[in-house]
Coordinates of C-alpha atoms in Angstrom, one line a residue:
K8 CA -102.1 99.9 -47.8
M9 CA -105.3 97.6 -46.8
R10 CA -107.2 101.1 -47.1
D11 CA -105.9 101.5 -50.6
T12 CA -107.3 97.8 -51.6
L13 CA -110.5 98.6 -49.8
F14 CA -111.0 101.8 -52.0
A15 CA -109.9 100.3 -55.2
P16 CA -112.8 100.1 -57.8
S17 CA -114.7 97.0 -56.9
S18 CA -117.3 95.8 -59.0
L19 CA -119.2 92.6 -58.8
D20 CA -117.9 92.1 -62.5
N21 CA -114.7 91.4 -61.1
K22 CA -116.0 88.4 -59.2
N23 CA -113.7 89.3 -56.8
F24 CA -116.0 87.6 -53.6
F25 CA -117.0 84.3 -52.5
S26 CA -120.4 83.0 -52.6
K27 CA -122.4 81.2 -49.7
S28 CA -121.9 77.7 -51.3
F29 CA -118.3 78.1 -51.7
L30 CA -117.7 79.5 -48.1
R31 CA -119.9 76.6 -46.6
S32 CA -117.8 74.1 -48.6
F33 CA -114.5 75.7 -47.6
F34 CA -114.8 76.4 -44.2
S35 CA -117.5 73.6 -43.0
K36 CA -116.0 70.2 -41.8
K37 CA -119.2 68.6 -41.3
R38 CA -122.6 68.6 -43.0
P39 CA -125.0 70.9 -41.3
P40 CA -127.4 69.4 -38.7
P41 CA -130.6 68.2 -39.8
A42 CA -133.2 70.8 -40.2
P43 CA -135.6 71.2 -37.0
A44 CA -139.1 70.9 -37.0
G45 CA -140.7 73.6 -39.3
A46 CA -137.6 74.3 -41.1
N47 CA -139.1 73.9 -44.6
Q48 CA -141.9 76.6 -43.7
R49 CA -139.0 78.8 -42.6
Q50 CA -137.4 77.9 -45.9
G51 CA -140.0 78.7 -47.9
K52 CA -140.3 82.5 -46.3
V53 CA -136.6 82.9 -46.8
K54 CA -137.2 81.9 -50.6
N55 CA -139.9 84.3 -50.9
M56 CA -137.9 87.0 -49.5
A57 CA -134.6 86.1 -51.9
Q58 CA -136.6 86.5 -54.8
K59 CA -137.2 90.2 -53.7
L60 CA -133.6 90.6 -52.8
P61 CA -130.9 91.7 -55.3
V62 CA -129.2 89.2 -57.4
E63 CA -125.7 89.9 -55.9
T64 CA -124.9 92.0 -52.6
P65 CA -121.3 93.0 -51.9
V66 CA -120.4 92.1 -48.3
Y67 CA -117.3 94.0 -46.4
L68 CA -116.5 91.3 -43.3
F69 CA -114.4 93.3 -40.6
L70 CA -112.9 90.7 -38.0
G71 CA -110.9 90.8 -34.9
F72 CA -110.7 90.2 -31.3
L73 CA -112.8 92.6 -28.9
E74 CA -111.3 96.0 -28.8
S75 CA -108.9 95.4 -31.5
G76 CA -109.9 98.7 -33.7
K77 CA -112.6 97.5 -35.5
T78 CA -115.1 100.1 -34.9
T79 CA -112.1 102.7 -35.6
F80 CA -111.5 101.3 -38.9
I81 CA -114.8 100.9 -40.4
Q82 CA -115.4 104.6 -39.0
E83 CA -112.5 105.9 -41.2
T84 CA -113.6 103.8 -43.8
M85 CA -117.2 105.0 -44.0
Q86 CA -116.1 108.6 -43.6
D87 CA -114.0 108.5 -46.6
P88 CA -115.7 109.4 -49.9
R89 CA -113.8 107.1 -52.1
F90 CA -115.8 104.4 -50.1
S91 CA -118.9 105.3 -51.0
S92 CA -120.7 106.2 -54.5
G93 CA -124.1 106.5 -53.2
E94 CA -125.3 103.0 -52.7
K95 CA -127.4 102.2 -49.4
T96 CA -125.5 100.7 -46.9
L97 CA -126.6 98.4 -44.3
L98 CA -123.9 98.5 -41.3
L99 CA -124.4 95.1 -38.8
V100 CA -122.9 95.5 -35.6
M101 CA -122.7 92.4 -34.0
E102 CA -120.4 93.6 -31.3
E103 CA -120.3 96.7 -29.3
G104 CA -117.2 98.1 -27.6
E105 CA -116.0 100.8 -26.0
T106 CA -116.3 102.9 -29.4
E107 CA -119.2 104.3 -30.8
Y108 CA -119.9 105.1 -34.4
E109 CA -120.7 108.7 -35.2
T110 CA -122.7 107.7 -38.2
M111 CA -123.3 111.5 -39.2
Q112 CA -119.7 111.7 -40.1
F113 CA -120.1 108.9 -42.8
A114 CA -119.7 110.0 -46.4
G115 CA -123.0 109.5 -47.5
A116 CA -124.6 109.3 -44.2
E117 CA -128.2 109.4 -45.2
N118 CA -127.8 106.4 -47.2
V119 CA -126.2 104.1 -44.0
E120 CA -128.4 102.4 -41.7
L121 CA -126.8 100.8 -38.8
V122 CA -128.5 97.7 -37.1
V123 CA -127.2 96.0 -33.9
I124 CA -127.4 92.5 -33.5
D125 CA -126.1 91.5 -30.2
D126 CA -128.0 88.3 -29.8
K127 CA -126.8 85.3 -31.9
A128 CA -130.3 83.7 -32.1
D129 CA -131.0 86.9 -34.7
L130 CA -128.0 85.5 -36.8
T131 CA -130.4 83.9 -39.4
E132 CA -130.7 83.9 -43.0
E133 CA -134.5 85.2 -42.7
H134 CA -133.7 87.7 -40.2
L135 CA -130.4 89.3 -42.4
A136 CA -132.8 89.1 -45.3
K137 CA -135.6 90.8 -43.9
L138 CA -132.9 93.6 -42.6
Q139 CA -131.8 93.9 -46.3
L140 CA -135.3 94.6 -47.5
Q141 CA -136.4 96.7 -45.0
H142 CA -133.4 99.1 -45.3
G143 CA -133.2 98.7 -49.2
A144 CA -129.3 98.1 -48.7
E145 CA -127.4 97.6 -51.7
R146 CA -124.3 96.5 -50.1
V147 CA -123.5 95.2 -46.3
V148 CA -120.7 96.1 -44.0
V149 CA -120.6 93.6 -41.1
E150 CA -118.4 93.9 -37.8
Y151 CA -118.3 90.9 -36.9
N152 CA -118.3 89.4 -33.3
G153 CA -114.7 88.0 -32.5
M154 CA -116.4 85.4 -29.9
W155 CA -118.7 83.9 -32.6
A156 CA -117.9 81.2 -34.9
L157 CA -117.3 82.6 -38.2
D158 CA -119.2 79.5 -39.8
D159 CA -122.3 80.8 -38.3
F160 CA -122.3 83.8 -40.3
F161 CA -121.9 82.2 -43.7
N162 CA -124.4 79.6 -42.8
A163 CA -126.8 82.8 -42.1
M164 CA -125.8 84.5 -45.3
P165 CA -129.1 85.1 -47.5
E166 CA -128.6 83.9 -51.3
G167 CA -126.9 86.7 -53.3
W168 CA -124.7 88.0 -50.4
L169 CA -121.0 87.6 -51.7
I170 CA -118.1 88.5 -49.7
N171 CA -116.4 91.1 -51.1
Q172 CA -113.5 91.7 -48.9
V173 CA -112.6 90.5 -45.6
M174 CA -110.4 92.9 -43.5

């Protein structure tokens, strides 16, 4: 049943997503810490990148414990032609378990870029925006690390990234 909802036609016009500001306000129990020295300079870089990013980018977020089947579920999802209509996809893998991706089996494999983020320090708005620009991604699929706080991802999401679905 979950897979059928994943393949339901989803358009950003449907507004079935959550924005970064909504997620911050919903999940944050405290205010973010004060910006470290040099943060204003970094924020300027991020804003310049944001001007080049699409206005809205759907994000499909896969959550679960280590070895809970996230990779297998994503592999099966990406292989199904109903999930791919040719858009460029950035697959962010933040946890590498025993199962490896077989990207050549993805539907529209030529439009999928797999990037591993195994260092939590790389989970920044600037880095994620840079990856999206570098790969020309129109949507993002995330296999999130079950040991990292989800709030860290929400705080690092570039402007315009919208949670379209959480599995």
